[in-house]
Amino acid sequence: MPETAELAERFEATLAADQRIEPRDWMPEGYRTTLIRQIAQHAHSEVIGMQPEGNWISRAPSLKRKAILVAKVQDEAGHGLYLYSAAETLGVSRAELTDLLHDGQQKYSSIFNYPTLTWADVGAIGWLVDGAAITNQIPLCRCSYGPYARAMVRVCKEESFHQRQGYEILYTLSHGSSRQKAMAQDALDRWYWPSLMMFGPPDAESTHSARSMAWRIKRLSNDELRQRFVDMIVPQAEALGLTLPDPQLTWNAERGHYDHGPIDWEEFTRVLRGHGPCNAARMEHKRRAHAEGAWVRDAAVAYAAKRSVEAVSVA
Ligand code: FAQ
């Protein structure tokens, strides 16, 4: 059995060669716990993220829109499952992670604490929230931890469909009647700044970035990703004929990027502390749905036990 120092050397050499760490490989405890924290938070976000859009399934304006939205919301559930499975390879169960979320010891993304007031919000979520999610997740396809990186490949493909459907909803509204266009603009006004907050605090205040980047979990910093996102959506907003609600947004020819105005980090902190517009409602709904689903989990466990007894008696 190799000594810890030798195992640590192998771990660092694997990272330096840009190869993947796999579940059976030795890894430092901090690497494991950082991954569990990030993957669990990501999984919880996908699951809680079903609520704002789920709110519109029964009110989607046509059967086609309803079918698309149902498929999208189901995709988010699937993403949650891939991510819980990736976390399980690190030695923690989905049930444990769910308990940690319910106890308030783990988080989900700040963005899902905002309400969906109109149909245009479904478009804004698809365009901006899925757009931000893809911007963040494409580099995660090169994350050093194999199961997380591989889960991201499929998730990104699905998110890109989600982003297009959101953009298409907003495009239709913004090219419709003046009331529809105003509804699209109102949704953009409310979702723009929270979507910039999704990338996390500024680099100088990001507690985990330096370590996570050294371990090649994160490939780009919070601010780099936020910048990519802003640069991507400015021309898209122009094509929609909508205005991003930031009077300070200007092209900086020297940097080759858009400069944006200040983000309200106090609002971000408030939301993270549980005081956003929907934190309490989201968690209340999640805990209730989990309790109401207990009989399904019990039935699945009983069925699996019965099948394993039958398998033993046949053998
Ligand atoms: N919300 O040191 P950093 C989606 C926390 S998926 C809440 O910079 P890190 C799909 C952070 O945990 C959206 N908390 O942290 C979808 C830490 O707290 P702690 C989710 C946040 O991890 C679309 C503290 O602040 N995506 O939308 C947030 O290095 C539509 C310090 O921050 C992912 O989770 C936040 N926004 O970087 C579903 C992607 N930002 O633990 C349905 C994977 C930061 O020390 C509908 N995650 N915090 O108490 C990541 O890439 C990273 O975890 C970051 C944060 C970039 C989010």
Short mmCIF file of C-alpha atoms and ligand atoms in Angstrom, two decimals:
data_model
loop_
_atom_site.label_atom_id
_atom_site.label_comp_id
_atom_site.label_asym_id
_atom_site.label_seq_id
_atom_site.Cartn_x
_atom_site.Cartn_y
_atom_site.Cartn_z
CA MET A 1 0.00 0.00 0.00
CA PRO A 2 1.61 3.30 -1.04
CA GLU A 3 2.15 5.99 1.63
CA THR A 4 -0.09 9.06 1.74
CA ALA A 5 2.72 11.27 0.42
CA GLU A 6 3.09 9.05 -2.61
CA LEU A 7 -0.68 8.99 -3.18
CA ALA A 8 -0.82 12.78 -2.88
CA GLU A 9 1.99 13.03 -5.43
CA ARG A 10 0.05 10.81 -7.83
CA PHE A 11 -3.07 12.92 -7.29
CA GLU A 12 -1.17 16.13 -8.10
CA ALA A 13 0.47 14.49 -11.14
CA THR A 14 -2.95 13.44 -12.45
CA LEU A 15 -4.20 17.03 -12.12
CA ALA A 16 -1.03 18.44 -13.71
CA ALA A 17 -1.46 16.10 -16.69
CA ASP A 18 -5.06 17.34 -17.00
CA GLN A 19 -6.39 13.85 -16.45
CA ARG A 20 -9.43 12.87 -14.44
CA ILE A 21 -9.67 11.80 -10.82
CA GLU A 22 -12.04 8.82 -10.57
CA PRO A 23 -14.06 7.61 -7.56
CA ARG A 24 -11.60 4.86 -6.55
CA ASP A 25 -8.56 7.12 -6.77
CA TRP A 26 -7.05 8.54 -3.62
CA MET A 27 -8.00 12.18 -3.11
CA PRO A 28 -7.37 14.73 -0.34
CA GLU A 29 -10.28 15.07 2.07
CA GLY A 30 -10.67 18.77 1.17
CA TYR A 31 -11.05 17.89 -2.52
CA ARG A 32 -13.76 15.37 -1.66
CA THR A 33 -15.69 17.72 0.63
CA THR A 34 -15.40 20.64 -1.82
CA LEU A 35 -16.85 18.48 -4.57
CA ILE A 36 -19.65 17.21 -2.35
CA ARG A 37 -20.54 20.79 -1.39
CA GLN A 38 -20.56 22.06 -4.97
CA ILE A 39 -22.24 19.03 -6.59
CA ALA A 40 -24.89 18.84 -3.87
CA GLN A 41 -25.63 22.55 -4.17
CA HIS A 42 -25.85 22.11 -7.92
CA ALA A 43 -28.20 19.10 -7.58
CA HIS A 44 -30.43 20.89 -5.07
CA SER A 45 -30.59 23.87 -7.46
CA GLU A 46 -31.84 21.70 -10.29
CA VAL A 47 -34.53 20.19 -8.06
CA ILE A 48 -35.68 23.43 -6.41
CA GLY A 49 -35.34 25.07 -9.84
CA MET A 50 -38.36 23.08 -11.01
CA GLN A 51 -40.66 25.15 -8.81
CA PRO A 52 -40.63 28.59 -10.48
CA GLU A 53 -41.38 27.16 -13.92
CA GLY A 54 -43.59 24.35 -12.61
CA ASN A 55 -45.80 27.20 -11.42
CA TRP A 56 -46.66 27.92 -15.09
CA ILE A 57 -47.30 24.40 -16.43
CA SER A 58 -51.05 24.62 -15.90
CA ARG A 59 -51.16 28.15 -17.34
CA ALA A 60 -48.89 27.86 -20.38
CA PRO A 61 -50.64 29.68 -23.24
CA SER A 62 -51.03 26.67 -25.59
CA LEU A 63 -50.83 22.87 -25.57
CA LYS A 64 -47.52 23.05 -27.43
CA ARG A 65 -46.04 25.49 -24.90
CA LYS A 66 -47.29 23.24 -22.09
CA ALA A 67 -45.69 20.12 -23.59
CA ILE A 68 -42.36 21.93 -24.04
CA LEU A 69 -42.44 23.28 -20.49
CA VAL A 70 -43.30 19.89 -18.99
CA ALA A 71 -40.34 18.38 -20.86
CA LYS A 72 -38.02 21.12 -19.65
CA VAL A 73 -39.06 20.79 -16.02
CA GLN A 74 -38.62 17.00 -16.26
CA ASP A 75 -35.12 17.58 -17.65
CA GLU A 76 -34.26 19.61 -14.53
CA ALA A 77 -35.35 16.68 -12.36
CA GLY A 78 -33.10 14.42 -14.46
CA HIS A 79 -30.17 16.80 -13.99
CA GLY A 80 -30.72 16.66 -10.25
CA LEU A 81 -30.57 12.85 -10.41
CA TYR A 82 -27.33 12.73 -12.47
CA LEU A 83 -25.79 15.13 -10.00
CA TYR A 84 -26.90 13.24 -6.88
CA SER A 85 -25.46 10.10 -8.52
CA ALA A 86 -22.16 11.91 -9.15
CA ALA A 87 -22.12 13.00 -5.48
CA GLU A 88 -22.82 9.42 -4.36
CA THR A 89 -19.54 8.28 -5.95
CA LEU A 90 -17.87 10.42 -3.25
CA GLY A 91 -19.39 8.34 -0.46
CA VAL A 92 -22.47 10.33 0.50
CA SER A 93 -26.03 9.25 -0.21
CA ARG A 94 -28.77 11.24 -1.89
CA ALA A 95 -30.90 10.81 1.25
CA GLU A 96 -28.16 12.38 3.40
CA LEU A 97 -27.80 15.31 1.01
CA THR A 98 -31.55 15.83 0.93
CA ASP A 99 -31.61 15.92 4.74
CA LEU A 100 -28.78 18.50 4.74
CA LEU A 101 -30.80 20.71 2.37
CA HIS A 102 -33.95 20.32 4.44
CA ASP A 103 -32.02 21.18 7.64
CA GLY A 104 -30.64 24.34 6.02
CA GLN A 105 -27.04 23.04 6.10
CA GLN A 106 -26.73 23.05 2.31
CA LYS A 107 -27.84 25.63 -0.22
CA TYR A 108 -29.35 25.92 -3.65
CA SER A 109 -28.82 28.69 -6.17
CA SER A 110 -29.96 32.18 -5.14
CA ILE A 111 -31.80 32.58 -8.45
CA PHE A 112 -34.63 30.24 -7.50
CA ASN A 113 -35.76 32.51 -4.69
CA TYR A 114 -37.45 34.92 -7.11
CA PRO A 115 -41.09 34.60 -8.17
CA THR A 116 -42.44 33.88 -11.68
CA LEU A 117 -45.15 36.51 -11.98
CA THR A 118 -46.05 36.25 -15.68
CA TRP A 119 -45.62 33.88 -18.63
CA ALA A 120 -42.72 36.06 -19.82
CA ASP A 121 -40.80 34.97 -16.71
CA VAL A 122 -40.67 31.44 -18.15
CA GLY A 123 -38.95 32.95 -21.20
CA ALA A 124 -36.59 34.98 -19.04
CA ILE A 125 -35.64 31.91 -16.99
CA GLY A 126 -34.89 29.89 -20.11
CA TRP A 127 -32.87 32.62 -21.77
CA LEU A 128 -31.05 34.10 -18.76
CA VAL A 129 -31.02 31.43 -16.05
CA ASP A 130 -30.32 28.51 -18.38
CA GLY A 131 -27.95 30.79 -20.30
CA ALA A 132 -26.01 31.54 -17.12
CA ALA A 133 -26.13 27.86 -16.15
CA ILE A 134 -24.59 26.82 -19.49
CA THR A 135 -21.91 29.50 -19.29
CA ASN A 136 -20.95 28.12 -15.88
CA GLN A 137 -21.31 24.44 -16.79
CA ILE A 138 -19.41 24.27 -20.10
CA PRO A 139 -16.08 24.71 -18.27
CA LEU A 140 -17.30 22.16 -15.70
CA CYS A 141 -17.28 19.54 -18.50
CA ARG A 142 -13.48 19.78 -18.02
CA CYS A 143 -13.69 19.50 -14.22
CA SER A 144 -10.98 17.24 -12.80
CA TYR A 145 -13.52 14.88 -11.17
CA GLY A 146 -14.67 12.38 -13.79
CA PRO A 147 -18.28 11.66 -12.74
CA TYR A 148 -19.11 15.38 -12.36
CA ALA A 149 -17.47 16.32 -15.67
CA ARG A 150 -19.28 13.54 -17.54
CA ALA A 151 -22.66 14.47 -16.02
CA MET A 152 -22.11 18.03 -17.23
CA VAL A 153 -21.78 16.99 -20.88
CA ARG A 154 -25.36 15.78 -21.13
CA VAL A 155 -26.69 18.51 -18.85
CA CYS A 156 -25.16 21.20 -21.11
CA LYS A 157 -26.77 19.72 -24.21
CA GLU A 158 -30.17 19.82 -22.55
CA GLU A 159 -29.63 23.30 -21.10
CA SER A 160 -28.87 24.59 -24.55
CA PHE A 161 -32.32 23.43 -25.72
CA HIS A 162 -33.77 25.12 -22.63
CA GLN A 163 -32.05 28.37 -23.41
CA ARG A 164 -33.39 28.39 -26.96
CA GLN A 165 -36.94 27.72 -25.84
CA GLY A 166 -36.74 30.62 -23.38
CA TYR A 167 -35.29 32.91 -26.02
CA GLU A 168 -38.03 31.90 -28.44
CA ILE A 169 -40.75 32.70 -25.88
CA LEU A 170 -39.27 36.17 -25.35
CA TYR A 171 -38.77 36.68 -29.09
CA THR A 172 -42.44 35.89 -29.72
CA LEU A 173 -43.57 38.24 -26.95
CA SER A 174 -41.22 41.05 -27.89
CA HIS A 175 -42.45 40.89 -31.49
CA GLY A 176 -46.11 40.72 -30.46
CA SER A 177 -48.46 43.41 -29.18
CA SER A 178 -47.18 46.36 -27.16
CA ARG A 179 -48.54 44.73 -23.99
CA GLN A 180 -46.68 41.50 -24.76
CA LYS A 181 -43.47 43.41 -25.39
CA ALA A 182 -43.90 45.30 -22.12
CA MET A 183 -44.39 41.97 -20.33
CA ALA A 184 -41.13 40.65 -21.83
CA GLN A 185 -39.27 43.81 -20.81
CA ASP A 186 -40.69 43.62 -17.28
CA ALA A 187 -39.51 40.02 -16.93
CA LEU A 188 -36.05 40.99 -18.19
CA ASP A 189 -35.93 43.91 -15.73
CA ARG A 190 -36.62 41.55 -12.83
CA TRP A 191 -34.40 38.60 -13.85
CA TYR A 192 -31.32 40.36 -15.24
CA TRP A 193 -29.52 41.30 -12.02
CA PRO A 194 -30.32 38.05 -10.13
CA SER A 195 -28.95 36.12 -13.13
CA LEU A 196 -25.62 37.97 -12.81
CA MET A 197 -25.55 36.97 -9.13
CA MET A 198 -25.79 33.28 -10.06
CA PHE A 199 -22.04 33.25 -10.75
CA GLY A 200 -21.32 33.90 -7.08
CA PRO A 201 -19.53 36.70 -5.25
CA PRO A 202 -16.78 38.78 -6.90
CA ASP A 203 -13.47 36.93 -7.15
CA ALA A 204 -11.92 38.95 -4.32
CA GLU A 205 -14.65 37.68 -1.98
CA SER A 206 -15.00 34.14 -3.26
CA THR A 207 -13.92 31.85 -0.43
CA HIS A 208 -13.54 28.66 -2.46
CA SER A 209 -12.36 29.81 -5.90
CA ALA A 210 -8.58 29.76 -5.41
CA ARG A 211 -8.60 26.22 -3.96
CA SER A 212 -11.18 24.92 -6.44
CA MET A 213 -9.24 26.35 -9.37
CA ALA A 214 -5.97 24.85 -8.14
CA TRP A 215 -7.76 21.49 -7.97
CA ARG A 216 -9.20 22.13 -11.45
CA ILE A 217 -12.74 21.73 -10.21
CA LYS A 218 -13.50 25.27 -11.34
CA ARG A 219 -11.78 26.26 -14.58
CA LEU A 220 -12.79 29.91 -14.70
CA SER A 221 -13.40 32.38 -11.91
CA ASN A 222 -16.82 33.78 -10.94
CA ASP A 223 -16.03 37.17 -12.53
CA GLU A 224 -14.65 35.64 -15.73
CA LEU A 225 -17.82 33.61 -16.18
CA ARG A 226 -20.05 36.59 -15.38
CA GLN A 227 -18.18 38.62 -18.01
CA ARG A 228 -18.64 35.88 -20.63
CA PHE A 229 -22.34 35.83 -19.87
CA VAL A 230 -22.77 39.61 -20.18
CA ASP A 231 -20.83 39.64 -23.46
CA MET A 232 -23.08 36.86 -24.78
CA ILE A 233 -26.45 38.37 -23.85
CA VAL A 234 -25.92 41.98 -24.97
CA PRO A 235 -26.30 41.20 -28.71
CA GLN A 236 -29.07 38.72 -27.93
CA ALA A 237 -31.04 41.43 -26.08
CA GLU A 238 -30.56 43.70 -29.10
CA ALA A 239 -31.99 41.01 -31.39
CA LEU A 240 -34.96 40.71 -29.04
CA GLY A 241 -35.47 44.48 -29.16
CA LEU A 242 -35.33 44.57 -25.34
CA THR A 243 -33.18 46.75 -23.08
CA LEU A 244 -30.93 45.31 -20.40
CA PRO A 245 -31.74 47.27 -17.23
CA ASP A 246 -28.23 48.61 -16.71
CA PRO A 247 -27.62 52.23 -17.80
CA GLN A 248 -23.88 51.76 -17.22
CA LEU A 249 -23.57 48.87 -19.67
CA THR A 250 -20.98 49.99 -22.25
CA TRP A 251 -18.55 48.39 -24.67
CA ASN A 252 -14.97 48.75 -23.47
CA ALA A 253 -12.84 48.59 -26.62
CA GLU A 254 -9.61 48.42 -24.63
CA ARG A 255 -10.71 45.32 -22.70
CA GLY A 256 -12.72 43.89 -25.59
CA HIS A 257 -15.64 43.32 -23.19
CA TYR A 258 -18.76 45.06 -21.93
CA ASP A 259 -18.47 46.92 -18.63
CA HIS A 260 -21.53 46.55 -16.44
CA GLY A 261 -22.85 48.58 -13.53
CA PRO A 262 -22.47 47.59 -9.85
CA ILE A 263 -24.26 44.47 -8.64
CA ASP A 264 -26.28 44.75 -5.42
CA TRP A 265 -24.30 42.27 -3.32
CA GLU A 266 -26.36 43.15 -0.26
CA GLU A 267 -29.38 41.71 -2.02
CA PHE A 268 -27.37 38.56 -2.83
CA THR A 269 -26.35 38.17 0.83
CA ARG A 270 -29.93 38.69 1.97
CA VAL A 271 -31.15 35.96 -0.40
CA LEU A 272 -28.38 33.57 0.70
CA ARG A 273 -29.36 34.15 4.34
CA GLY A 274 -32.90 33.03 3.54
CA HIS A 275 -34.56 36.41 3.16
CA GLY A 276 -35.25 36.49 -0.59
CA PRO A 277 -38.81 36.84 -1.87
CA CYS A 278 -39.45 33.08 -2.08
CA ASN A 279 -36.90 31.27 0.17
CA ALA A 280 -39.46 30.21 2.76
CA ALA A 281 -42.04 29.12 0.16
CA ARG A 282 -39.49 27.11 -1.84
CA MET A 283 -38.26 25.17 1.18
CA GLU A 284 -41.74 24.64 2.56
CA HIS A 285 -42.87 23.19 -0.78
CA LYS A 286 -39.74 21.02 -1.04
CA ARG A 287 -40.13 19.57 2.48
CA ARG A 288 -43.83 18.92 1.94
CA ALA A 289 -43.26 17.20 -1.44
CA HIS A 290 -40.56 15.04 0.16
CA ALA A 291 -42.84 14.02 3.05
CA GLU A 292 -45.71 13.28 0.67
CA GLY A 293 -43.40 11.10 -1.44
CA ALA A 294 -42.38 8.90 1.53
CA TRP A 295 -44.81 6.15 0.51
CA VAL A 296 -43.22 5.96 -2.96
CA ARG A 297 -39.74 5.52 -1.47
CA ASP A 298 -41.07 2.93 1.03
CA ALA A 299 -42.80 1.02 -1.78
CA ALA A 300 -39.63 1.07 -3.93
CA VAL A 301 -37.53 -0.26 -1.02
CA ALA A 302 -40.11 -2.99 -0.23
CA TYR A 303 -40.25 -4.01 -3.91
CA ALA A 304 -36.44 -4.15 -4.17
CA ALA A 305 -36.30 -6.29 -1.00
CA LYS A 306 -38.95 -8.66 -2.39
CA ARG A 307 -37.06 -8.95 -5.69
CA SER A 308 -33.80 -9.77 -3.93
CA VAL A 309 -35.48 -12.51 -1.82
CA GLU A 310 -36.98 -13.97 -5.03
CA ALA A 311 -33.57 -13.82 -6.73
CA VAL A 312 -31.95 -15.72 -3.81
CA SER A 313 -34.70 -18.41 -3.78
CA VAL A 314 -34.39 -18.95 -7.57
CA ALA A 315 -30.59 -19.28 -7.24
N1 FAQ B 1 -26.41 30.91 -4.88
O1 FAQ B 1 -16.51 30.78 -2.87
P1 FAQ B 1 -17.69 30.91 -3.77
C1 FAQ B 1 -29.39 25.88 -13.02
C2 FAQ B 1 -22.13 30.56 -2.12
S1 FAQ B 1 -28.20 25.24 -12.05
C3 FAQ B 1 -26.25 30.41 -3.63
O2 FAQ B 1 -17.50 31.69 -5.02
P2 FAQ B 1 -17.97 28.42 -5.23
C4 FAQ B 1 -30.12 24.96 -13.93
C5 FAQ B 1 -21.16 29.40 -2.18
O3 FAQ B 1 -21.82 28.16 -2.10
C6 FAQ B 1 -27.69 26.60 -11.03
N2 FAQ B 1 -25.04 30.35 -3.04
O4 FAQ B 1 -18.30 29.46 -4.07
C7 FAQ B 1 -31.53 25.35 -14.01
C8 FAQ B 1 -20.31 29.69 -0.97
O5 FAQ B 1 -21.04 29.34 0.20
P3 FAQ B 1 -20.49 28.28 1.31
C9 FAQ B 1 -26.72 26.13 -10.05
C10 FAQ B 1 -23.98 30.79 -3.75
O6 FAQ B 1 -18.70 27.18 -4.94
C11 FAQ B 1 -31.93 26.36 -14.86
C12 FAQ B 1 -20.24 31.20 -0.95
O7 FAQ B 1 -21.37 31.66 -1.67
N3 FAQ B 1 -25.44 25.91 -10.67
O8 FAQ B 1 -29.60 27.02 -12.92
C13 FAQ B 1 -24.09 31.29 -5.04
O9 FAQ B 1 -16.49 28.34 -5.46
C14 FAQ B 1 -33.26 26.72 -14.95
C15 FAQ B 1 -18.96 31.74 -1.54
O10 FAQ B 1 -18.92 31.54 -2.97
C16 FAQ B 1 -24.41 25.41 -9.99
O11 FAQ B 1 -24.51 25.10 -8.83
C17 FAQ B 1 -25.38 31.35 -5.61
N4 FAQ B 1 -25.60 31.86 -6.83
O12 FAQ B 1 -18.59 29.11 -6.54
C18 FAQ B 1 -32.48 24.68 -13.26
C19 FAQ B 1 -23.14 25.23 -10.79
N5 FAQ B 1 -22.86 31.65 -5.47
O13 FAQ B 1 -20.67 26.93 0.71
C20 FAQ B 1 -33.83 25.02 -13.34
C21 FAQ B 1 -22.03 24.61 -10.00
C22 FAQ B 1 -22.01 31.40 -4.47
O14 FAQ B 1 -19.06 28.60 1.56
C23 FAQ B 1 -34.21 26.07 -14.20
N6 FAQ B 1 -21.51 25.47 -8.96
N7 FAQ B 1 -22.68 30.89 -3.43
O15 FAQ B 1 -21.39 28.50 2.50
C24 FAQ B 1 -20.52 26.37 -9.16
O16 FAQ B 1 -20.00 26.52 -10.26
C25 FAQ B 1 -20.04 27.15 -7.97
O17 FAQ B 1 -20.47 26.50 -6.82
C26 FAQ B 1 -20.49 28.64 -7.95
C27 FAQ B 1 -19.99 29.30 -6.67
C28 FAQ B 1 -19.88 29.38 -9.15
C29 FAQ B 1 -22.01 28.76 -7.99
#
